CSV table of C-alpha atoms in Angstrom, one decimal:
chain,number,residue,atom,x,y,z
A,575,UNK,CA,-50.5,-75.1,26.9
A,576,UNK,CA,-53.6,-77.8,26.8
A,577,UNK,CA,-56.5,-76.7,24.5
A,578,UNK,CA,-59.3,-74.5,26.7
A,579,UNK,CA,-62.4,-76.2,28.5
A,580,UNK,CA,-64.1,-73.6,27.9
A,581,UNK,CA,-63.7,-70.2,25.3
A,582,UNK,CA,-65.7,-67.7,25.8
A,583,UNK,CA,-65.9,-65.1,22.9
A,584,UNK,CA,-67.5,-61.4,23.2
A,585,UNK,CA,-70.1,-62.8,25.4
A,586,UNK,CA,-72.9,-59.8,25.3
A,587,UNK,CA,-76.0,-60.3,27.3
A,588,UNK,CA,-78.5,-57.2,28.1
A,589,UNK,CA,-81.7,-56.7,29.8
A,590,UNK,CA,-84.6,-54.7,28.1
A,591,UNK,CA,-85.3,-52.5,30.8
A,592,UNK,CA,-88.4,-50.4,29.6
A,593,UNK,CA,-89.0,-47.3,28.2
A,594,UNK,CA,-86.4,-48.4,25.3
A,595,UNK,CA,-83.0,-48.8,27.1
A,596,UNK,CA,-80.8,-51.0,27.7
A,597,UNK,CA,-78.7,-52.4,30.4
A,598,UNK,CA,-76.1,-53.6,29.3
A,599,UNK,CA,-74.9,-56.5,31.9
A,600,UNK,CA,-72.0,-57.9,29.8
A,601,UNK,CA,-70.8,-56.3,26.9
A,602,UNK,CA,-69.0,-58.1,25.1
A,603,UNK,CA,-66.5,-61.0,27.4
A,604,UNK,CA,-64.1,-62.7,25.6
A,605,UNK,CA,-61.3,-65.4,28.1
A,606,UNK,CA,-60.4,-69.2,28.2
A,607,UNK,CA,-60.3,-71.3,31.0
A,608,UNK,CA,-58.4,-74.7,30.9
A,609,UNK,CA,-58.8,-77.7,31.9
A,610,UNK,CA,-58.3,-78.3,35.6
A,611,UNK,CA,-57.9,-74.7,36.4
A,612,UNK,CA,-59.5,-71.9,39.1
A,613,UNK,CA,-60.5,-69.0,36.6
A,614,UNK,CA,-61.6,-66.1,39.1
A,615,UNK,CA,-63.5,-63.4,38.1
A,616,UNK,CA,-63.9,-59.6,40.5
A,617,UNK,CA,-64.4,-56.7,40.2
A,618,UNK,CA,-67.2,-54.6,42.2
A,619,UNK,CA,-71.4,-55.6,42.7
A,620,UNK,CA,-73.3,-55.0,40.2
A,621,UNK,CA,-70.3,-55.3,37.7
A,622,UNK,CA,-71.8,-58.3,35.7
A,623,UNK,CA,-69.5,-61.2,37.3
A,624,UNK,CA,-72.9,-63.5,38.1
A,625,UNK,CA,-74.4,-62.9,35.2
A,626,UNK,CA,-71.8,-63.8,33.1
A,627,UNK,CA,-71.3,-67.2,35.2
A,628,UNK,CA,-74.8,-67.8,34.4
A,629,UNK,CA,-74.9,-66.3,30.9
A,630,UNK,CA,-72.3,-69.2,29.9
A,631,UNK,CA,-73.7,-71.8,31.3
A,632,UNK,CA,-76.8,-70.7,29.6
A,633,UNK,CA,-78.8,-70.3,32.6
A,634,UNK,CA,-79.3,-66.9,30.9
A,635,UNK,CA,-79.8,-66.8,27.2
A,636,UNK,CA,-76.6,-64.5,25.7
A,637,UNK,CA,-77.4,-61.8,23.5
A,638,UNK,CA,-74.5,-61.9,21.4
A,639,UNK,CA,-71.2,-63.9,21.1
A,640,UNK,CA,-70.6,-67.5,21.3
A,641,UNK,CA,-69.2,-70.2,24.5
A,642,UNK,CA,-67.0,-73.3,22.8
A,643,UNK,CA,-67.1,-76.4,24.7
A,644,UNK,CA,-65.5,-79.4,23.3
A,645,UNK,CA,-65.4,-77.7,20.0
A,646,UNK,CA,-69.0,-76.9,19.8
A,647,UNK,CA,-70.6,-73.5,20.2
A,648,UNK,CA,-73.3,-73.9,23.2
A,649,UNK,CA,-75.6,-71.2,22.2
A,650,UNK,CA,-76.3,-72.8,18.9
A,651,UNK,CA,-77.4,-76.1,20.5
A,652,UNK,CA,-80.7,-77.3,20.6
A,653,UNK,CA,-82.4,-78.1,23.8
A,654,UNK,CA,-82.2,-81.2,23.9
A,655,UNK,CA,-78.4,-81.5,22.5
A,656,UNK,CA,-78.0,-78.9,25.7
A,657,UNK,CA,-79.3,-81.5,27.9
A,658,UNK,CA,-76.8,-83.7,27.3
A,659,UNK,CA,-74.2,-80.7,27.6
A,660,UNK,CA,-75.8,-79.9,30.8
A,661,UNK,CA,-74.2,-82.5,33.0
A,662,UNK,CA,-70.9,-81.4,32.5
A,663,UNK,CA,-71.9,-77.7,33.2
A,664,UNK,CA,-73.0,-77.2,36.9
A,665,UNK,CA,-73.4,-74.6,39.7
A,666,UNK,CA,-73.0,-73.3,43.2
A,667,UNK,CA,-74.9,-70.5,44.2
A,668,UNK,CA,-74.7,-67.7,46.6
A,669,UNK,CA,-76.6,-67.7,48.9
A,670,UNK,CA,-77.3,-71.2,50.8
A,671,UNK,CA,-80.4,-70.4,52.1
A,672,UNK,CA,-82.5,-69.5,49.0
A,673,UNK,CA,-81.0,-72.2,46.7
A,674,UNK,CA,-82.2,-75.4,48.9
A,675,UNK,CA,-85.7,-76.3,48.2
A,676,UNK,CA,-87.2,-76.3,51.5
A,677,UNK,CA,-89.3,-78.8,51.2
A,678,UNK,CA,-87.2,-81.3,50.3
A,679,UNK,CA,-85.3,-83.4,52.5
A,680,UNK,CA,-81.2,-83.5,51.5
A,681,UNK,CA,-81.4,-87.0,49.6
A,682,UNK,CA,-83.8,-85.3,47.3
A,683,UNK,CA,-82.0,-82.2,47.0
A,684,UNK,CA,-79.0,-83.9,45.9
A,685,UNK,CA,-80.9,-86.9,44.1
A,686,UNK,CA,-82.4,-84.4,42.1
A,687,UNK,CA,-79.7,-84.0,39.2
A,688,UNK,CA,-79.8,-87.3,39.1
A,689,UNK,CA,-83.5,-88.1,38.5
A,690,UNK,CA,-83.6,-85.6,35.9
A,691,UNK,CA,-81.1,-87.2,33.9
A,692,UNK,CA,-82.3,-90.5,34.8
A,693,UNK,CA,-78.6,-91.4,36.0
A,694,UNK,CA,-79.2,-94.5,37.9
A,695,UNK,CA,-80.6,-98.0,37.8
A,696,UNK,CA,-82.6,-98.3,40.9
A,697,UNK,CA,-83.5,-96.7,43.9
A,698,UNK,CA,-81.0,-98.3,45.9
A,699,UNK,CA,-77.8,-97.2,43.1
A,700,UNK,CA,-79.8,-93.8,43.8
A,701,UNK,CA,-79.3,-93.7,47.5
A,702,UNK,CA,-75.5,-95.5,47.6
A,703,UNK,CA,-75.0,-92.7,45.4
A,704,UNK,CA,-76.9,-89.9,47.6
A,705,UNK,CA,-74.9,-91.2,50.8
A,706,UNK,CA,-71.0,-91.2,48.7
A,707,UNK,CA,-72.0,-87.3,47.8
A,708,UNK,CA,-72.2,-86.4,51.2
A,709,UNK,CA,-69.4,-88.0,52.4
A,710,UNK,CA,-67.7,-86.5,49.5
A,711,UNK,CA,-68.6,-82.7,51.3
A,712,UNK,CA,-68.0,-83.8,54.9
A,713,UNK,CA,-71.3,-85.2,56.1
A,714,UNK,CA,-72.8,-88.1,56.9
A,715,UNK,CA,-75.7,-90.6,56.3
A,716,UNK,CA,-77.7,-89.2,59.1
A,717,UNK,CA,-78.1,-86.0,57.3
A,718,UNK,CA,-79.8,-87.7,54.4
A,719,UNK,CA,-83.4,-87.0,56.0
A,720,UNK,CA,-82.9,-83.8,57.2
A,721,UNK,CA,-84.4,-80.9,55.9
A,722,UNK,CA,-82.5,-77.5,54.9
A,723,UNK,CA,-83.4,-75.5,58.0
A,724,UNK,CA,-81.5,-78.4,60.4
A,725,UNK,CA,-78.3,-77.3,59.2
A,726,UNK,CA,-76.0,-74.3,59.1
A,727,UNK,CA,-74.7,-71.8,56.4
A,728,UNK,CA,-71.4,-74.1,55.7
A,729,UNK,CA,-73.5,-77.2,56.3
A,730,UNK,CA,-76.0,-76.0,53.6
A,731,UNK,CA,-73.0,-74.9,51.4
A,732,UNK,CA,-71.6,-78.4,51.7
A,733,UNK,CA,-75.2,-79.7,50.2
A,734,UNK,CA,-75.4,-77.0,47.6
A,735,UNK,CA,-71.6,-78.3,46.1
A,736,UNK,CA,-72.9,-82.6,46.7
A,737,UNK,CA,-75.8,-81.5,44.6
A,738,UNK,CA,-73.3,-80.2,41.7
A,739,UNK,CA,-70.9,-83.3,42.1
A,740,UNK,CA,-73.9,-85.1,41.3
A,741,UNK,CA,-73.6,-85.7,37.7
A,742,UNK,CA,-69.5,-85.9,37.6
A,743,UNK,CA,-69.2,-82.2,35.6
A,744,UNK,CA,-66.2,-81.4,34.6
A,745,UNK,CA,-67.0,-77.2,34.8
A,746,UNK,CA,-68.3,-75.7,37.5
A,747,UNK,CA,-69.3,-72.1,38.2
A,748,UNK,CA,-68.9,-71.1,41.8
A,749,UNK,CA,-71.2,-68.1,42.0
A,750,UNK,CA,-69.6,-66.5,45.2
A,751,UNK,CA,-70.1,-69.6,47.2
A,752,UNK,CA,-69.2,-68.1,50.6
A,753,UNK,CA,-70.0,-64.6,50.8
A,754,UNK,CA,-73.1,-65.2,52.6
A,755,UNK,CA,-71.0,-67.4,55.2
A,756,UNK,CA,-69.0,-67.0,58.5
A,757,UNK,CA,-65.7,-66.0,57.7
A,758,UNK,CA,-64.3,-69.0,60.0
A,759,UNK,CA,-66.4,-71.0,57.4
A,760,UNK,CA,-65.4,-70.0,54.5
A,761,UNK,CA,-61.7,-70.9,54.4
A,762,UNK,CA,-63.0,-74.9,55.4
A,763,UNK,CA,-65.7,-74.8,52.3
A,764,UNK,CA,-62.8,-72.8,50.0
A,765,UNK,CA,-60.4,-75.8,51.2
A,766,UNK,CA,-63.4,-78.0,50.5
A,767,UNK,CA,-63.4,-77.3,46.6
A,768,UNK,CA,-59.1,-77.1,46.4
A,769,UNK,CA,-59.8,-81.1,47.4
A,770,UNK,CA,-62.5,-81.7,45.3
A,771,UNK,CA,-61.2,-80.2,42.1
A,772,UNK,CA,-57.5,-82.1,43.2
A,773,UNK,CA,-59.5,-85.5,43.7
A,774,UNK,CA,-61.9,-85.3,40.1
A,775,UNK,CA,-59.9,-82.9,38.0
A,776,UNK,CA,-62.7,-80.3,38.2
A,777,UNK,CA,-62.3,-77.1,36.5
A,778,UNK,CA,-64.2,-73.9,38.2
A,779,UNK,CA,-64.8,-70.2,37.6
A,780,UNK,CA,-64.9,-68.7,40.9
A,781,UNK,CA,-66.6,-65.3,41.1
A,782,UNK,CA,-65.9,-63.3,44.2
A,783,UNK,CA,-65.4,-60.3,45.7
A,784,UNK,CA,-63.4,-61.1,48.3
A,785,UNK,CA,-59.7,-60.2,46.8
A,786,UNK,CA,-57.7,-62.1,48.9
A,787,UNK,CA,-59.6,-65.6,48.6
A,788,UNK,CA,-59.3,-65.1,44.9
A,789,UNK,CA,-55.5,-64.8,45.0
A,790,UNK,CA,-55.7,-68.2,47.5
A,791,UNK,CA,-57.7,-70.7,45.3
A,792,UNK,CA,-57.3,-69.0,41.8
A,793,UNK,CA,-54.4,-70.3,39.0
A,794,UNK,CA,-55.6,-67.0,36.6
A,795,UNK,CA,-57.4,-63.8,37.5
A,796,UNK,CA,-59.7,-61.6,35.4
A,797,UNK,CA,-60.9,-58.1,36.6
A,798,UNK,CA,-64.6,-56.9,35.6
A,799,UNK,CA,-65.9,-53.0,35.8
A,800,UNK,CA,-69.3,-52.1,34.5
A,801,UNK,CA,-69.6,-55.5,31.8
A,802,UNK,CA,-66.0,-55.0,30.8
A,803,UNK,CA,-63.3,-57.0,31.7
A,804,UNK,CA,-60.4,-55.0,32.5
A,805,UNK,CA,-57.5,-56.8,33.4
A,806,UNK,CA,-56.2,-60.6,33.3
A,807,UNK,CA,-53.9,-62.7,34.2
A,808,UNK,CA,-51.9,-65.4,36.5
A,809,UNK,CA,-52.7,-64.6,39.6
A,810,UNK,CA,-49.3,-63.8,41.1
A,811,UNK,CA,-49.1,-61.5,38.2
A,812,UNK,CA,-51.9,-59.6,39.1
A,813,UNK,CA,-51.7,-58.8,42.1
A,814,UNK,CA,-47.7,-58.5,42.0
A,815,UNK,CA,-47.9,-56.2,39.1
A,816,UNK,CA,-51.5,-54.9,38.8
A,817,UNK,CA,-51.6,-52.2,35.7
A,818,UNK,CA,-55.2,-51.2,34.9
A,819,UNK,CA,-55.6,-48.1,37.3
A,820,UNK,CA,-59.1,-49.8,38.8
A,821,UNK,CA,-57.2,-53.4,39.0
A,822,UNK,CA,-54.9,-51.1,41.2
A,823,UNK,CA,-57.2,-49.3,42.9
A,824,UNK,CA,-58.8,-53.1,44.1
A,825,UNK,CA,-55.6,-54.1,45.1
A,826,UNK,CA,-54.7,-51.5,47.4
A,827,UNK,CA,-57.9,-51.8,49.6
A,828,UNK,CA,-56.8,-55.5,50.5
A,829,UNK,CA,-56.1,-54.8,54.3
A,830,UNK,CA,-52.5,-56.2,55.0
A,831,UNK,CA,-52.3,-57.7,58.7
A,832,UNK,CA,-48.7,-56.2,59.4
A,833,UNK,CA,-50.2,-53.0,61.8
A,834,UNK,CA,-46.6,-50.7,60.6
A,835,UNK,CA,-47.1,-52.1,56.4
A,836,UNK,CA,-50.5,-51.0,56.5
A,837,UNK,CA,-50.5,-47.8,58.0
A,838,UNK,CA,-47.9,-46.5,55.7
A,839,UNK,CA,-49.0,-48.2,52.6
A,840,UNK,CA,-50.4,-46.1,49.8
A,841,UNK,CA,-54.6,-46.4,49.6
A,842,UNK,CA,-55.7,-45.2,46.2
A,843,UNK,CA,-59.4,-44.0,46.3
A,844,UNK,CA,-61.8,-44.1,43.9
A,845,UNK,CA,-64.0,-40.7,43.6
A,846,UNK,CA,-67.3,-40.2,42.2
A,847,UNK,CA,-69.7,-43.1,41.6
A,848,UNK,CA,-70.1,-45.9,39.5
A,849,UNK,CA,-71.9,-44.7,36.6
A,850,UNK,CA,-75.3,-46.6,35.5
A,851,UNK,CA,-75.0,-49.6,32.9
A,852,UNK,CA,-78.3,-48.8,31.1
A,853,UNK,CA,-77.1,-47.2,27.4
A,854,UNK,CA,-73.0,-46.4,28.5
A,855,UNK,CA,-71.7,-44.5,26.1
A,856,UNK,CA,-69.3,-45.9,23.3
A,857,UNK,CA,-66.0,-44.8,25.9
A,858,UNK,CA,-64.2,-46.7,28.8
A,859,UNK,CA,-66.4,-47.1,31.2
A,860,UNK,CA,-63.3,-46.5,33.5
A,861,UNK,CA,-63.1,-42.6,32.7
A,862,UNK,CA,-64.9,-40.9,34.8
A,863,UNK,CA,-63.0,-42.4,38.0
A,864,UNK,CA,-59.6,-43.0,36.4
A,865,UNK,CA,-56.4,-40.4,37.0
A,866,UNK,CA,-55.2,-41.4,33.7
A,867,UNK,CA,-58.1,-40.6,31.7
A,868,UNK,CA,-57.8,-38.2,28.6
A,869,UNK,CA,-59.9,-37.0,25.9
A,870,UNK,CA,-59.6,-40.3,23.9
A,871,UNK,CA,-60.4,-42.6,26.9
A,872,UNK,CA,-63.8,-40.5,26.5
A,873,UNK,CA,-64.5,-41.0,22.8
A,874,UNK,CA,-63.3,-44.6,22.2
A,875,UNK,CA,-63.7,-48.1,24.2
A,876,UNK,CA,-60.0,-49.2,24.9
A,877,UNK,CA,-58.4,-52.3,22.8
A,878,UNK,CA,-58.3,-55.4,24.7
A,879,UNK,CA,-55.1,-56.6,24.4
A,880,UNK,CA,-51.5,-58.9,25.5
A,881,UNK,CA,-49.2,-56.1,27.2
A,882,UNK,CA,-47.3,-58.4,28.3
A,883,UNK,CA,-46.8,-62.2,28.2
A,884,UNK,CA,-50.9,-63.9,29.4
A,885,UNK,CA,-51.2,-60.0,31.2
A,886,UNK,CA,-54.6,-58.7,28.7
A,887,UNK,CA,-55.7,-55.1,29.7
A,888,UNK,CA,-58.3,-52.5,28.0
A,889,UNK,CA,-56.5,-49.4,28.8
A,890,UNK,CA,-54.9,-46.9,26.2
A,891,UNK,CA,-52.0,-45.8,28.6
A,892,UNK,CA,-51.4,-49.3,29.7
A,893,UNK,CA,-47.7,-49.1,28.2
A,894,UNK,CA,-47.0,-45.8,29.6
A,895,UNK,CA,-48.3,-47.4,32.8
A,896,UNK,CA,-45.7,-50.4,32.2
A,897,UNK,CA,-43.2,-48.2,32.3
A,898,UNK,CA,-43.9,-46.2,35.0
């Protein structure tokens, strides 16, 4: 297998919350992504998936752990060696209507990267490269002018993933791109990024919660609960053979569209609630909810480990579950 864009090694990054605790966001992420891959990341809100997009990209300072890229460790750069680093790294965001300036018409949004890093000769080189961008996402020279609030959730979408082609990167962290769309939309901006990444060899991490988009556009799956990761591998793997009991849990609330599958299928529900992140207790933060759990899943954090061929899991009765 080709060396990893991107490692990401016990990533921790907490938030001081007051009063002397701690939420701990991530606690302590450790997966590759390659290059030219879709690396999808789920698990439940408030698990941590954004913030570790952000945290590796260093839109978030980490608290611990290191991010290689091209054999150098990104935390320990300066800033203005991560300026350079910066093109390569990009982002989509969530939600299409808070992360357009709206004040700005659409050739400045997306000419924006650009006049940062001074990445063009003139203003005419600025605009021929403006007007390719939105081509790129399925719009036109027309919309150049236009301001955010003339266009629709997709049509925003579309401008939001021009302004990351901008620079050429060659990562990008889709930070659930089209939950805040129309679900007709969402499979066209989803298709969108298969042709883009196909067409400039772009690598992504694709955070979702939306399992059965994940399985459609992801090459490798990983599983997050509570700043943990839980589970990961190919995606077929995953979802054929899920073992973590809340990777399993997940997969059984994907609604199957076959009326007679679905009605007899097996739902495995979760009780109690998700506890709170702030100070966890040195234990799998799994135990309270799982039907496995015993006295050791209460007093120690569960090794991360290869069960199987690429299939990691933190679970103590992983092999017992392997075997059924």
């Amino acid at each position: 297998m080709a060396e990893p864009l991107i490692s990401v090694r016990n990533v921790k990054k907490y938030f001081d919350v007051g009063k002397g605790k701690t939420l701990k966001a991530v606690d302590g992420i450790s997966f590759d992504i390659y290059p030219g891959e879709t690396f999808g990341l789920v698990g439940e809100s408030g698990c941590g998936k954004s913030t570790v997009g952000r945290t590796i990209i260093r839109l978030y300072e980490p608290t611990d752990g290191e991010t290689i890229f091209n054999g150098k460790n990104i935390y320990k750069l300066s800033r203005h060696e991560m300026q350079e680093v910066r093109r390569d790294f990009q982002m989509i965001f969530q939600d299409p209507y808070a992360s357009l300036n709206p004040r700005m018409p659409v050739i400045d949004i997306i000419g924006e990267p650009l006049d940062i890093h001074k990445a063009y000769k003139n203003h005419k080189e600025r605009y021929s490269r403006v007007i390719e961008l939105l081509e790129l996402v399925g719009l036109s020279e027309e919309h150049a002018q236009r301001f955010p609030h003339e266009f629709s959730g997709g049509q925003r979408q579309r401008i939001g993933i021009a302004r990351a082609l901008a620079l050429n990167p060659k990562f990008i962290v889709c930070d659930e791109p089209i939950s805040a769309l129309d679900v007709s939309i969402q499979a066209q901006v989803v298709n969108l990024l298969k042709k883009l990444q196909k067409d400039f060899g772009l690598t992504y991490l694709f955070i979702a919660h939306d399992l059965s988009m994940v399985r459609y556009i992801s090459d490798r799956v990983g599983v997050m609960y509570l700043g943990h990761m839980m589970e990961l591998a190919t995606s077929e793997e995953l979802y054929n053979n899920p073992i973590h009991p809340y990777t399993q849990a997940l997969l059984s609330a994907i609604p199957i569209p076959d009326p007679e599958i679905q009605r007899n299928r097996h739902r495995i529900m979760l009780e109690g609630d998700v506890p709170s992140p702030i100070d966890p207790e040195d234990n799998c933060r799994f135990v309270d909810r799982c039907r496995y759990a015993t006295e050791r899943c209460r007093k120690e954090i569960p090794e991360y480990r290869e069960v199987k061929k690429n299939h990691f899991v933190a679970c103590h009765k992983a092999d017992e579950i392997l075997k059924g």
